[in-house]
mmCIF file of C-alpha atoms (C1' of nucleotides) in Angstrom:
data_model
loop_
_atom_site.group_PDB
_atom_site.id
_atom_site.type_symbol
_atom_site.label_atom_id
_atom_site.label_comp_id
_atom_site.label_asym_id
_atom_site.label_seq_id
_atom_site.Cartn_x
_atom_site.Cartn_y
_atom_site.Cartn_z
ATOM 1 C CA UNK G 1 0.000 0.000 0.000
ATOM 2 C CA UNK G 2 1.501 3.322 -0.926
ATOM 3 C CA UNK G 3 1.267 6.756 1.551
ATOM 4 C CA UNK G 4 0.154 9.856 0.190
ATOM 5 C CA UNK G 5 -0.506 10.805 3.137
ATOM 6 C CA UNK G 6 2.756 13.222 4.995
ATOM 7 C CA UNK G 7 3.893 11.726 8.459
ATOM 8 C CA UNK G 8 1.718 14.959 10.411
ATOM 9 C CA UNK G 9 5.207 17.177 9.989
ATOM 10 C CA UNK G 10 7.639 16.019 12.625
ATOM 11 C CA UNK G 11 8.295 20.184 13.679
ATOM 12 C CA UNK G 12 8.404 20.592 17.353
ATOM 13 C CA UNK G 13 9.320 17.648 19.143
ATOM 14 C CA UNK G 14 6.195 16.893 20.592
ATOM 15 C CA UNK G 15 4.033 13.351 21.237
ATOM 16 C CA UNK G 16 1.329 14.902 19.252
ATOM 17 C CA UNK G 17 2.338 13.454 15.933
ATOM 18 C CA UNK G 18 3.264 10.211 17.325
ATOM 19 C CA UNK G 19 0.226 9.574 19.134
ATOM 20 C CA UNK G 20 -1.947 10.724 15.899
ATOM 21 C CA UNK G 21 0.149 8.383 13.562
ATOM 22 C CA UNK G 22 -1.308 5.341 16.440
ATOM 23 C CA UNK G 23 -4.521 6.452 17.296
ATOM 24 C CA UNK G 24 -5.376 9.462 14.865
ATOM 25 C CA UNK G 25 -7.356 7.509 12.235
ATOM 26 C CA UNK G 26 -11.031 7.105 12.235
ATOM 27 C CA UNK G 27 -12.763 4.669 14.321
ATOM 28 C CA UNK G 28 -9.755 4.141 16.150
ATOM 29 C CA UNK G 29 -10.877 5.834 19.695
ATOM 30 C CA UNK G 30 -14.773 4.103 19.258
ATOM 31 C CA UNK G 31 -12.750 0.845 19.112
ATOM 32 C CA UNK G 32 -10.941 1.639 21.827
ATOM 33 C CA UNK G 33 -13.749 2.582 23.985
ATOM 34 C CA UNK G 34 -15.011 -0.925 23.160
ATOM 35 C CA UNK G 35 -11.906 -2.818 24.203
ATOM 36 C CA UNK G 36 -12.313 -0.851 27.830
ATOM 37 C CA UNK G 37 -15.650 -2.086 27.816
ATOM 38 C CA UNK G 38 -14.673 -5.610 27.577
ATOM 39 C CA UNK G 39 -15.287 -6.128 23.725
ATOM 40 C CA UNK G 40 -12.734 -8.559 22.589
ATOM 41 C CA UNK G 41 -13.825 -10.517 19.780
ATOM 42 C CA UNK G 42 -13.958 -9.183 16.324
ATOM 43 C CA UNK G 43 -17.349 -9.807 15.636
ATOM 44 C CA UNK G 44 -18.287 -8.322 18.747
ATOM 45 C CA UNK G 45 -16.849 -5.167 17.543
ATOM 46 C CA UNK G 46 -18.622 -4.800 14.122
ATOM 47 C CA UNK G 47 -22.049 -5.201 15.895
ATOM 48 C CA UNK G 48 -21.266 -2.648 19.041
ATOM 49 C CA UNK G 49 -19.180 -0.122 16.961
ATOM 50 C CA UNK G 50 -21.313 -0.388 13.653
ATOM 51 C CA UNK G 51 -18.167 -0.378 11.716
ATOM 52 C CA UNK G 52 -17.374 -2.081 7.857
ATOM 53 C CA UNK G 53 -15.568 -5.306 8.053
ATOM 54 C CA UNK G 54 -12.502 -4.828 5.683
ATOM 55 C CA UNK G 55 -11.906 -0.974 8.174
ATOM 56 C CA UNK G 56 -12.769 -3.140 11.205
ATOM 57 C CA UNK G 57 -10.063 -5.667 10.474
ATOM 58 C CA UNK G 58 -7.249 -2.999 8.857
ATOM 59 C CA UNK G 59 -7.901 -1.087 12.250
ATOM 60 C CA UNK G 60 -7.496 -4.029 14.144
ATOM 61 C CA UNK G 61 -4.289 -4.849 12.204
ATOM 62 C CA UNK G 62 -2.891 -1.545 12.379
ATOM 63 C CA UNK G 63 -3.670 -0.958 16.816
ATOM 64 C CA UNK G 64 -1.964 -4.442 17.057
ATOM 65 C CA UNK G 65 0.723 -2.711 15.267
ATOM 66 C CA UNK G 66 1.392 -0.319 16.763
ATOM 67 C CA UNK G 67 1.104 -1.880 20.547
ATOM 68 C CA UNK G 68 -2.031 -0.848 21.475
ATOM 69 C CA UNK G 69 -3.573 -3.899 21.576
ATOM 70 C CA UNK G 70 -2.638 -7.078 21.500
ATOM 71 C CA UNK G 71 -4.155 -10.139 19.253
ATOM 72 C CA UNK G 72 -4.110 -14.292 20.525
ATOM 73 C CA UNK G 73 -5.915 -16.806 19.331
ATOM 74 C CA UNK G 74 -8.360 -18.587 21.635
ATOM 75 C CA UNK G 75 -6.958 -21.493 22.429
ATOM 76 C CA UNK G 76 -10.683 -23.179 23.220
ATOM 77 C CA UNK G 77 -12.239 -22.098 19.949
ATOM 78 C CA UNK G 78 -9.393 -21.788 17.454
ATOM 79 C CA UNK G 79 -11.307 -19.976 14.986
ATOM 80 C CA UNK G 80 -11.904 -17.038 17.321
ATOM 81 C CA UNK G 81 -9.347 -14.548 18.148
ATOM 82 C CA UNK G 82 -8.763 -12.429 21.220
ATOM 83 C CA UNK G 83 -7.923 -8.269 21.308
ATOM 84 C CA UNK G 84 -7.000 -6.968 24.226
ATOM 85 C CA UNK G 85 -5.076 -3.597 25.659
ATOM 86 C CA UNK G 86 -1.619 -3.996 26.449
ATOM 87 C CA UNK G 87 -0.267 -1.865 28.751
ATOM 88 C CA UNK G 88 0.022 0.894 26.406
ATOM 89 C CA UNK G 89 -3.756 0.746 25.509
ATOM 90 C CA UNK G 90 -4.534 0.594 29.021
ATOM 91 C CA UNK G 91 -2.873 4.248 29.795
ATOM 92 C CA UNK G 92 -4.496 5.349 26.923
ATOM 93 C CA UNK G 93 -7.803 5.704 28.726
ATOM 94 C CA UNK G 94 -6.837 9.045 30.571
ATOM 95 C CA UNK G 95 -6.790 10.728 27.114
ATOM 96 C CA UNK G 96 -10.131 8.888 26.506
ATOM 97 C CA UNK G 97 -11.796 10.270 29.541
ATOM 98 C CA UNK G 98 -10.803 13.741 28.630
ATOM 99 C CA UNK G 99 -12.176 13.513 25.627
ATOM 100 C CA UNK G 100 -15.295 11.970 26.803
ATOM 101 C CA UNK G 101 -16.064 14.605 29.089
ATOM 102 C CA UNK G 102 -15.071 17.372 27.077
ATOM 103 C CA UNK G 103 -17.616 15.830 24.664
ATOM 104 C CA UNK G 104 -20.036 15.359 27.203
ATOM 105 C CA UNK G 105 -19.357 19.019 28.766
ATOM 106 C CA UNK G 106 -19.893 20.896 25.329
ATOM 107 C CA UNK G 107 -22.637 18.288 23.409
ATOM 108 C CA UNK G 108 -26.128 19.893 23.646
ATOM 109 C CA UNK G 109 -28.433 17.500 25.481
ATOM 110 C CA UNK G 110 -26.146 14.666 26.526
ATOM 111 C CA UNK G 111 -27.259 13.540 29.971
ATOM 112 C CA UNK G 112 -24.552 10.666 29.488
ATOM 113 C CA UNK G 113 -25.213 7.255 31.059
ATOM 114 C CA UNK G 114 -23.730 5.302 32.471
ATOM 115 C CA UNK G 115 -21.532 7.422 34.653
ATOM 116 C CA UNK G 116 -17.844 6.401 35.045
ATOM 117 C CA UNK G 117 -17.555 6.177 38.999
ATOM 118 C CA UNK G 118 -14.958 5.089 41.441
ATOM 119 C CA UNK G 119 -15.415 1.471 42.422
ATOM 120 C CA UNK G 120 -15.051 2.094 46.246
ATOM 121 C CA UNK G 121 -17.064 4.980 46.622
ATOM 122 C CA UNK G 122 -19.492 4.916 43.618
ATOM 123 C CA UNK G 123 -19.255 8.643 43.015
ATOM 124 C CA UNK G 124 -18.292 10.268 39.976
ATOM 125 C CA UNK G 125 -15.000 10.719 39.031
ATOM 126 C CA UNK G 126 -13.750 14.029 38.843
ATOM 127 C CA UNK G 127 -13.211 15.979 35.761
ATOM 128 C CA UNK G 128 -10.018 15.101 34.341
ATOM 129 C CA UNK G 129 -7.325 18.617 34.700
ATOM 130 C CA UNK G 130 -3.879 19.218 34.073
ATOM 131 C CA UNK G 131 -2.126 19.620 37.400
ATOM 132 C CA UNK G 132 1.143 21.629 38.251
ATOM 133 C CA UNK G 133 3.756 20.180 40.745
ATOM 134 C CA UNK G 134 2.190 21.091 43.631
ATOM 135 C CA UNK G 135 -1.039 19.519 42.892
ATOM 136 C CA UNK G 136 -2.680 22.948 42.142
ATOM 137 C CA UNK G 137 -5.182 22.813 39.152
ATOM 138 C CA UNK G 138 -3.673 24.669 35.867
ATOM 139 C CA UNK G 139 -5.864 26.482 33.339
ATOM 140 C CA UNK G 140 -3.734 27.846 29.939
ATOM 141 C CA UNK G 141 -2.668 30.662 31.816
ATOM 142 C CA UNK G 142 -0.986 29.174 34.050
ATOM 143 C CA UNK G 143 1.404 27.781 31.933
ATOM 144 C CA UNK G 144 4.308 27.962 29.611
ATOM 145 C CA UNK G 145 6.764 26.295 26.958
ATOM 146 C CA UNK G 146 10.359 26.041 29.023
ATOM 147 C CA UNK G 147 13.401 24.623 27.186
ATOM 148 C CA UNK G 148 14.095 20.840 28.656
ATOM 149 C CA UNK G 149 17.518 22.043 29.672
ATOM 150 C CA UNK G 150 16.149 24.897 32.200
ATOM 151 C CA UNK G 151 13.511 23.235 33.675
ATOM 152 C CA UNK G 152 13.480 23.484 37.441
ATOM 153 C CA UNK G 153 13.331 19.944 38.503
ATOM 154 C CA UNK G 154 13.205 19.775 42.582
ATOM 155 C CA UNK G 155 15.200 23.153 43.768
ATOM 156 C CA UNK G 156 13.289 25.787 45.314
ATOM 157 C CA UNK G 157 11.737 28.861 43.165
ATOM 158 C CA UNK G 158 13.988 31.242 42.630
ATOM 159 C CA UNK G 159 12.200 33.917 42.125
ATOM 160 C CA UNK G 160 10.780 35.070 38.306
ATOM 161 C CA UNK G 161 13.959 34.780 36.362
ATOM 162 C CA UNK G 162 13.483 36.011 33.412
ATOM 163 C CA UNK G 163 14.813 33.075 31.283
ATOM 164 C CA UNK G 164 14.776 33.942 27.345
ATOM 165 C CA UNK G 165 13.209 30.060 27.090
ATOM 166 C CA UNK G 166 9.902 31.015 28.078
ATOM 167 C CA UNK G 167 6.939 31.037 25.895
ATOM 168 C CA UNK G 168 3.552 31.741 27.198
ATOM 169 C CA UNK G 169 0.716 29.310 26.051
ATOM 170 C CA UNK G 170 -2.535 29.929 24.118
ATOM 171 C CA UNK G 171 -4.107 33.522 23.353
ATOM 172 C CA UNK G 172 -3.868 36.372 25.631
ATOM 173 C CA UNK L 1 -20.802 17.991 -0.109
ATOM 174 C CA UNK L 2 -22.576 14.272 0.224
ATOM 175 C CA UNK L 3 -21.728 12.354 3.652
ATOM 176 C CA UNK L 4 -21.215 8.255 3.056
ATOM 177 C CA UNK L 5 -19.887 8.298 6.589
ATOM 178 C CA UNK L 6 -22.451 7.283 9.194
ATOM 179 C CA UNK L 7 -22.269 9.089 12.673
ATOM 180 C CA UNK L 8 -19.626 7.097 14.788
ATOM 181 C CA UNK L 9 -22.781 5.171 16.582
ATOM 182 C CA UNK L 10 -24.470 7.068 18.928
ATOM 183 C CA UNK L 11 -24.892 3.708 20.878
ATOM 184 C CA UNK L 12 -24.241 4.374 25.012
ATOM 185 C CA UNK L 13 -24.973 7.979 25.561
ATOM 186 C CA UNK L 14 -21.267 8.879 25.322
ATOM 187 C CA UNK L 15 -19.438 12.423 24.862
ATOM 188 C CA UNK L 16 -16.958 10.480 22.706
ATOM 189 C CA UNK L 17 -18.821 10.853 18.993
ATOM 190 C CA UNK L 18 -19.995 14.262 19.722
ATOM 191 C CA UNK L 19 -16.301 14.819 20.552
ATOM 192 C CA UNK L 20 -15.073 12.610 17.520
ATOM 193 C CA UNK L 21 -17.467 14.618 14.907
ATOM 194 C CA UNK L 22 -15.991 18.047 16.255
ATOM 195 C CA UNK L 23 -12.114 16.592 15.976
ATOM 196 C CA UNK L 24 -11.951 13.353 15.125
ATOM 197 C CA UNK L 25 -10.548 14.530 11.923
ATOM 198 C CA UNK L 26 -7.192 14.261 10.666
ATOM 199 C CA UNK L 27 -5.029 17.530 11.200
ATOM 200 C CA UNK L 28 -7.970 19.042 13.226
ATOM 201 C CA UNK L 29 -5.238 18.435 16.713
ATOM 202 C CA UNK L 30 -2.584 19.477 14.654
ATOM 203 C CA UNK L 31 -4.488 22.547 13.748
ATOM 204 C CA UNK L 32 -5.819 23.311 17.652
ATOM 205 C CA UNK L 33 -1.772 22.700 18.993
ATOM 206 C CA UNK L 34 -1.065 25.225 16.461
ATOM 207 C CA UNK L 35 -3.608 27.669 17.887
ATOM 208 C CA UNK L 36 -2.746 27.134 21.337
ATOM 209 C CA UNK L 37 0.798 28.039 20.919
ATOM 210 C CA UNK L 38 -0.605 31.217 19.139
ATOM 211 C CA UNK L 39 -0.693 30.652 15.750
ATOM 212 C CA UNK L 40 -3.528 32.335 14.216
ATOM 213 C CA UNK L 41 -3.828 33.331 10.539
ATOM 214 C CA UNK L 42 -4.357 30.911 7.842
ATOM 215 C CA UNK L 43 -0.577 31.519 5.987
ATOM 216 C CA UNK L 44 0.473 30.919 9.732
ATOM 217 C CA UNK L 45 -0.916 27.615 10.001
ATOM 218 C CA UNK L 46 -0.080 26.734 6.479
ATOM 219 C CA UNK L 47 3.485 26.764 7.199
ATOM 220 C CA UNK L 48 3.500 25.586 10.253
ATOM 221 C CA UNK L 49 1.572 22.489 10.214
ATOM 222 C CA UNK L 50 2.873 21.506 6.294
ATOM 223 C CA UNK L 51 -0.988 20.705 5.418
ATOM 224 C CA UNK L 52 -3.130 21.451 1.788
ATOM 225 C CA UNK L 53 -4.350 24.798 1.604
ATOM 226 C CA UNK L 54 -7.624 23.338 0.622
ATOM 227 C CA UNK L 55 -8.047 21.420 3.180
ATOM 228 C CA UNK L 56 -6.667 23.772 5.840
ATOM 229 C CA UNK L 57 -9.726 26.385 4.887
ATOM 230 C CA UNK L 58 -11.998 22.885 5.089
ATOM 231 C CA UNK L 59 -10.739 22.197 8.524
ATOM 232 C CA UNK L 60 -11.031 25.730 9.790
ATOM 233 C CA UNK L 61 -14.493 26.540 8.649
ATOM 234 C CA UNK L 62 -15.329 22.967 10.284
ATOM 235 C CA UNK L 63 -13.486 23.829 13.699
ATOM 236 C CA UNK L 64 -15.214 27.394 12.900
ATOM 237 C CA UNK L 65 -18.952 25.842 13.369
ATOM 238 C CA UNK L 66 -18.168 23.461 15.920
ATOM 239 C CA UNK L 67 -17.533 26.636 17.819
ATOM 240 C CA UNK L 68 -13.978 25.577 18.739
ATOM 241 C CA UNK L 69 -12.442 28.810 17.054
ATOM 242 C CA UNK L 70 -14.060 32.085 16.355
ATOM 243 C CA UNK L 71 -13.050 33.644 13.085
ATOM 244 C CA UNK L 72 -12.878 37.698 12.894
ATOM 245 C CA UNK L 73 -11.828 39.707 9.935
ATOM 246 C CA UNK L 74 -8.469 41.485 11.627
ATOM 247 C CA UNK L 75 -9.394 45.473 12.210
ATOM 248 C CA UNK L 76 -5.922 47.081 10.574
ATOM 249 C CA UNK L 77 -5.850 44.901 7.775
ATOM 250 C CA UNK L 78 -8.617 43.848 6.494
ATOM 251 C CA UNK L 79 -7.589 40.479 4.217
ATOM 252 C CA UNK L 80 -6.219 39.012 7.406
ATOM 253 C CA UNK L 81 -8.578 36.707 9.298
ATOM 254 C CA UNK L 82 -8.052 35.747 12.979
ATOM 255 C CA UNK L 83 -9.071 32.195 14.403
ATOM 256 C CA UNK L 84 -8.976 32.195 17.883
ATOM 257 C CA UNK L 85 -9.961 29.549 20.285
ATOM 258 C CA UNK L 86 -13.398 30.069 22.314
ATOM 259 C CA UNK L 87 -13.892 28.911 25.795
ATOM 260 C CA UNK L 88 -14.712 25.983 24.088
ATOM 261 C CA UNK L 89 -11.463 25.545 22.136
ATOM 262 C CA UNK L 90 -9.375 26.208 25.209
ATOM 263 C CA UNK L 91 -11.170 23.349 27.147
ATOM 264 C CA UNK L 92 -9.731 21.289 24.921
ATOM 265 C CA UNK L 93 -5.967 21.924 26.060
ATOM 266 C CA UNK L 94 -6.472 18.807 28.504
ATOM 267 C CA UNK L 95 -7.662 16.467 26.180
ATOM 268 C CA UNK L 96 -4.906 17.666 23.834
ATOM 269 C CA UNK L 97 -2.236 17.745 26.498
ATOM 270 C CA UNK L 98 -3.733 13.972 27.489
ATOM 271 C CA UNK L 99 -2.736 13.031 24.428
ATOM 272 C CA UNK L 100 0.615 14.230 23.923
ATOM 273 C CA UNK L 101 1.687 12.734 27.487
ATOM 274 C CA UNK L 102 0.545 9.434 26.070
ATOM 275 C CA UNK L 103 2.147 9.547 22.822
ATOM 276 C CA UNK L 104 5.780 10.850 24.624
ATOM 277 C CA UNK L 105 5.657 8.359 26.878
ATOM 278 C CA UNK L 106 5.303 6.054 24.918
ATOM 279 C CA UNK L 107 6.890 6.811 21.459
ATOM 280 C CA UNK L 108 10.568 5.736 21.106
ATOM 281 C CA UNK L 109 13.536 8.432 22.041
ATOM 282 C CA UNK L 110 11.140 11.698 22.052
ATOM 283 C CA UNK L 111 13.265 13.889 24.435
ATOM 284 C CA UNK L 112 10.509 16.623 24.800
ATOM 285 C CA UNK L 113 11.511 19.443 23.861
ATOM 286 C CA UNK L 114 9.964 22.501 24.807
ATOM 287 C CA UNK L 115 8.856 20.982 28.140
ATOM 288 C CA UNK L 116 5.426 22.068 29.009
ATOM 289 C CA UNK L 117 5.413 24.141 32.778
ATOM 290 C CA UNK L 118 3.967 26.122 35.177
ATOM 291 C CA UNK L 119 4.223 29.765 34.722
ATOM 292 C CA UNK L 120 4.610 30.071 38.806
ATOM 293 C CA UNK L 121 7.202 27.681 39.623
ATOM 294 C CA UNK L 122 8.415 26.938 36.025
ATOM 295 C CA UNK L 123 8.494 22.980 37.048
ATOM 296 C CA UNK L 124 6.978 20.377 34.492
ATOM 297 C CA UNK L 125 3.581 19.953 35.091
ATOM 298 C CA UNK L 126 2.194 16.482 36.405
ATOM 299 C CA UNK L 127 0.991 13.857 34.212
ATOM 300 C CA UNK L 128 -2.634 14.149 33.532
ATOM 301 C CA UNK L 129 -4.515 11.554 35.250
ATOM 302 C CA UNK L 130 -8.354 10.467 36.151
ATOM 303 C CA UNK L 131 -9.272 11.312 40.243
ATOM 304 C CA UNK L 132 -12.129 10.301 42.602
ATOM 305 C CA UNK L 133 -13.626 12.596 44.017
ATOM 306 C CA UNK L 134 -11.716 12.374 47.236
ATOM 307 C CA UNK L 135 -9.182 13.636 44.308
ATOM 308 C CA UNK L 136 -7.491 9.684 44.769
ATOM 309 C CA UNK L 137 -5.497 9.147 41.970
ATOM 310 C CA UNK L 138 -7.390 6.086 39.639
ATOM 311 C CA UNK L 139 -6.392 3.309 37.213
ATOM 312 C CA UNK L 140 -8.404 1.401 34.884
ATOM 313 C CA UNK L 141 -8.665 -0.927 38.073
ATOM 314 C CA UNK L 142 -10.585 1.467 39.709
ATOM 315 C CA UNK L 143 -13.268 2.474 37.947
ATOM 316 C CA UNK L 144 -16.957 1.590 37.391
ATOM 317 C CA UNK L 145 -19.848 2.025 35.195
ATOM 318 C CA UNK L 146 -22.613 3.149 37.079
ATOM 319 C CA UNK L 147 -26.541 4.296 35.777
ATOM 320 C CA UNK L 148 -27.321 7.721 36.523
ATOM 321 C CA UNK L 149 -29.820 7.023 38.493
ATOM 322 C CA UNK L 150 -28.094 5.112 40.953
ATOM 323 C CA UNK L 151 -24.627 7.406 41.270
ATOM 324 C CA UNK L 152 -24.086 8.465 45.074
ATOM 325 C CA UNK L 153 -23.849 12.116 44.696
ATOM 326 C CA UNK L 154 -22.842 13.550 48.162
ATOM 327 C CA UNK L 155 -23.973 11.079 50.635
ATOM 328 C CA UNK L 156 -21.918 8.573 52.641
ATOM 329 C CA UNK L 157 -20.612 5.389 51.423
ATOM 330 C CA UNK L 158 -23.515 3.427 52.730
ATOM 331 C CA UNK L 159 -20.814 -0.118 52.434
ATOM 332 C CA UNK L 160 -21.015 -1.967 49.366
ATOM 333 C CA UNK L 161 -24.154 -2.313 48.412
ATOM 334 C CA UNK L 162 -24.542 -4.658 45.255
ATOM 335 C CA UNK L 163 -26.216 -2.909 42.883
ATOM 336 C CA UNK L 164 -27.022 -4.780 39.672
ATOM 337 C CA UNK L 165 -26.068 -1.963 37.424
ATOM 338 C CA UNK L 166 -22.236 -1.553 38.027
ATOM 339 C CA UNK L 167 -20.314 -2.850 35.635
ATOM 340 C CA UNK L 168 -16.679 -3.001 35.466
ATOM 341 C CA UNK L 169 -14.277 -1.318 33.051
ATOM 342 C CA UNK L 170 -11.533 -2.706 30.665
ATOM 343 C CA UNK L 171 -9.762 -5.800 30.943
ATOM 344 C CA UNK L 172 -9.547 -8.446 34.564
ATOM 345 C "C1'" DT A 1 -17.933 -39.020 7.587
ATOM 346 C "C1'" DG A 2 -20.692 -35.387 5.822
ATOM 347 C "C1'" DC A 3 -23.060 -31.056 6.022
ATOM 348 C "C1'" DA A 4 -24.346 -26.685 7.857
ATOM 349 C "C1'" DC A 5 -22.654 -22.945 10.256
ATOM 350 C "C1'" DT A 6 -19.379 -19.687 12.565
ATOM 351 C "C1'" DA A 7 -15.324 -16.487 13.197
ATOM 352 C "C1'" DG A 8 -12.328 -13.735 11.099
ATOM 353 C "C1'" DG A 9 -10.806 -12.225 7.513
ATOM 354 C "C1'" DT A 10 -9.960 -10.791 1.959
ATOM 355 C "C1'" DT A 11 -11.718 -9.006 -2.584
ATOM 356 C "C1'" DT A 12 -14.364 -6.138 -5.469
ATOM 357 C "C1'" DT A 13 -16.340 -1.971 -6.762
ATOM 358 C "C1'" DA A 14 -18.500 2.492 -6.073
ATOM 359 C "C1'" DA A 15 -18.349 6.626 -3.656
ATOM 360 C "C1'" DG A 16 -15.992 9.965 -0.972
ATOM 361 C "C1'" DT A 17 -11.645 12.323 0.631
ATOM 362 C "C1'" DT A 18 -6.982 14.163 0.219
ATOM 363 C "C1'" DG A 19 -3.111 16.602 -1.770
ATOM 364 C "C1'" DC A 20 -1.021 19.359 -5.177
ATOM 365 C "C1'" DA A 21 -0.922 23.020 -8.232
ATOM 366 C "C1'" DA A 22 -3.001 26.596 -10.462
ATOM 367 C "C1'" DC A 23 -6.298 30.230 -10.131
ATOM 368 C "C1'" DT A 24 -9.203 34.229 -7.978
ATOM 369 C "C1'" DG A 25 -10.443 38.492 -5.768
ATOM 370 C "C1'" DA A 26 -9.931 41.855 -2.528
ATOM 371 C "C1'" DA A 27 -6.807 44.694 0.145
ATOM 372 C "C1'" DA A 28 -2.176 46.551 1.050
ATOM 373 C "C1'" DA A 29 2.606 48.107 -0.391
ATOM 374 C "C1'" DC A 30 5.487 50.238 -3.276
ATOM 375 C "C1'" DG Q 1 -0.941 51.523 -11.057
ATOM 376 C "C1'" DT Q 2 1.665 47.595 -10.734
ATOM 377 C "C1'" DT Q 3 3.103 44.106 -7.670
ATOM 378 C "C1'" DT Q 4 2.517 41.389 -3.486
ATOM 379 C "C1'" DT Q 5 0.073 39.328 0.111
ATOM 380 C "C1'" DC Q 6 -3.837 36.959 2.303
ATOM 381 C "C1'" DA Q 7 -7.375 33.838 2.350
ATOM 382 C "C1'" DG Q 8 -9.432 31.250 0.095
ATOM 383 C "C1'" DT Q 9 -11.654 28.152 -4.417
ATOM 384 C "C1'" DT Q 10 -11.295 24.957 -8.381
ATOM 385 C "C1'" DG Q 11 -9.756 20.891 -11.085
ATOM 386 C "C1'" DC Q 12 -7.767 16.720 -11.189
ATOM 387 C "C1'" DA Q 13 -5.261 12.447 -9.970
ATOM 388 C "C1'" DA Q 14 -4.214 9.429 -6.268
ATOM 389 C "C1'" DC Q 15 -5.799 7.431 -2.408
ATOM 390 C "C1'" DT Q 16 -9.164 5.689 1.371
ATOM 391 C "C1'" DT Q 17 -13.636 4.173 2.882
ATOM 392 C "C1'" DA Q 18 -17.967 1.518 2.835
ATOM 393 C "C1'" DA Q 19 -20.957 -2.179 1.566
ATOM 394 C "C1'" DA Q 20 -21.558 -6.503 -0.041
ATOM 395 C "C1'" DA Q 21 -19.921 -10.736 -1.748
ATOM 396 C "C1'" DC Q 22 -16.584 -14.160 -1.244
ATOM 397 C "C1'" DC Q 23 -13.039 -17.280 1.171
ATOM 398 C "C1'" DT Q 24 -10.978 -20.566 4.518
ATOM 399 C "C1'" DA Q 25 -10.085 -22.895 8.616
ATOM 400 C "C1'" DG Q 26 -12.429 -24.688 12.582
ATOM 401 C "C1'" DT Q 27 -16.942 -26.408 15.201
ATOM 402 C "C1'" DG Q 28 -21.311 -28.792 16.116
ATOM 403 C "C1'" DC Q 29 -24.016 -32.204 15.190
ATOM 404 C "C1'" DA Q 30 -26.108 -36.440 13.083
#
DNA sequence: TGCACTAGGTTTTAAGTTGCAACTGAAAAC
DNA sequence: GTTTTCAGTTGCAACTTAAAACCTAGTGCA
């Protein structure tokens, strides 16, 4: 199969492109949200997702690939075959969730059930946030592009140095 | 412009295909990173994202009516336009910054470079994760589907009562 | 053993999408 | 007033997707 397609320009390194080239395709993240739902089976997955064969099985082909999931045949039924998330498809879910609820938070009229929930309490989960190193929850303006070799790692704030490295994030 | 493509299944009232039909497109995360890190005219973007001017006007006029950027003619010069993200837009920055975590930590030798921080202490920011509401830091492991109806909002753990909606997520 | 059926794919073909390059039209610069 | 710039649109070839038919190994059952 040939690629007309450009590799999503490589500029900036950043795990943007990377992750896109894995999970950026169609389909991809509904098949994913099936596998953390306990679909396995390939079948399985054309009736839940409502999703063509010959995509289902390139999709399939191309997750497996890439070491999101991972394929075994059953060895009771050797005509079935198993997908399941490897550890990389497992951390994948946090990105899921986000996306989920930022759906869910913007969608008109989506009074979304089932609710994910916290097995030992049975309350919601909270909405997923991007946290700074003291725990504190960060909105764009609170933060900033810093060049890997000034970050401060553990040493106390020194103040606001101006660095030259610092680029503020998103519009004003 | 016909539309062979059904809408991702709307199967399990789910934020995910509202999401999906908003972004779920190729380039439309390349186009948002470039708007969060300020990039806002169409030449802009065209340069810095290496994507078809065709389909960099289809993209924006898309991301345009999904309300995820707000396009204004520029004041002092009037060919210029100027996306900008909406409230809506910059709610995405999690989601986005979800998935960039994911694909660096995962993709092979990314060093990271600018290192996203907070503009207080300039230290990396945490990894973006999913939190019970006692703000408990959750894995796959941990978490439940629950009906609506049934979710304990503020009240006390009453034990664990077996309710016969609660399923559990991804893989034993 | 033979026959129907199932699971998980491939193949075929039409329809839709993408990418490149060339073009447009209005506004600014010179 | 000619040239340049900005933000698109158009035309076309290459590619991808979707739907339906087909294929092949493995099962279930008599």
């Amino acid at each position: 199969m040939g690629k007309l397609r450009e590799p999503l320009s490589e500029v900036a390194n950043c795990g943007l492109p990377a992750a896109l080239e894995a999970i950026g395709e169609r389909w991809s993240f509904m098949i994913l949200r099936g596998a953390f739902n306990g679909v396995r089976h390939f079948e399985e997955f054309l009736t839940e997702i409502g999703i063509a064969r010959n995509i289902l099985a390139n999709r399939l082909t191309r997750l497996t690939e890439a070491g999101i999931l991972h394929r075994s045949p059953c060895p009771d039924d050797r005509r079935r075959v198993e997908y399941r998330l490897t550890p990389k498809g497992l951390d994948f879910l946090t990105t899921m969730i986000a996306l989920r609820q930022w759906g869910e938070r913007w969608a008109t009229g989506v009074p979304s059930n089932p609710v994910l929930c916290d097995v030992r309490d049975h309350k919601p989960i909270l909405p997923v946030t991007i946290r700074g190193h003291d725990d504190r929850i960060l909105s764009h303006m609170d933060l900033c592009w810093i060049d890997a070799s000034e970050v401060k790692l553990e040493g106390r704030s020194s103040a606001t140095d101006e660095s030259a490295n610092v680029r503020q994030l998103g519009s004003g």
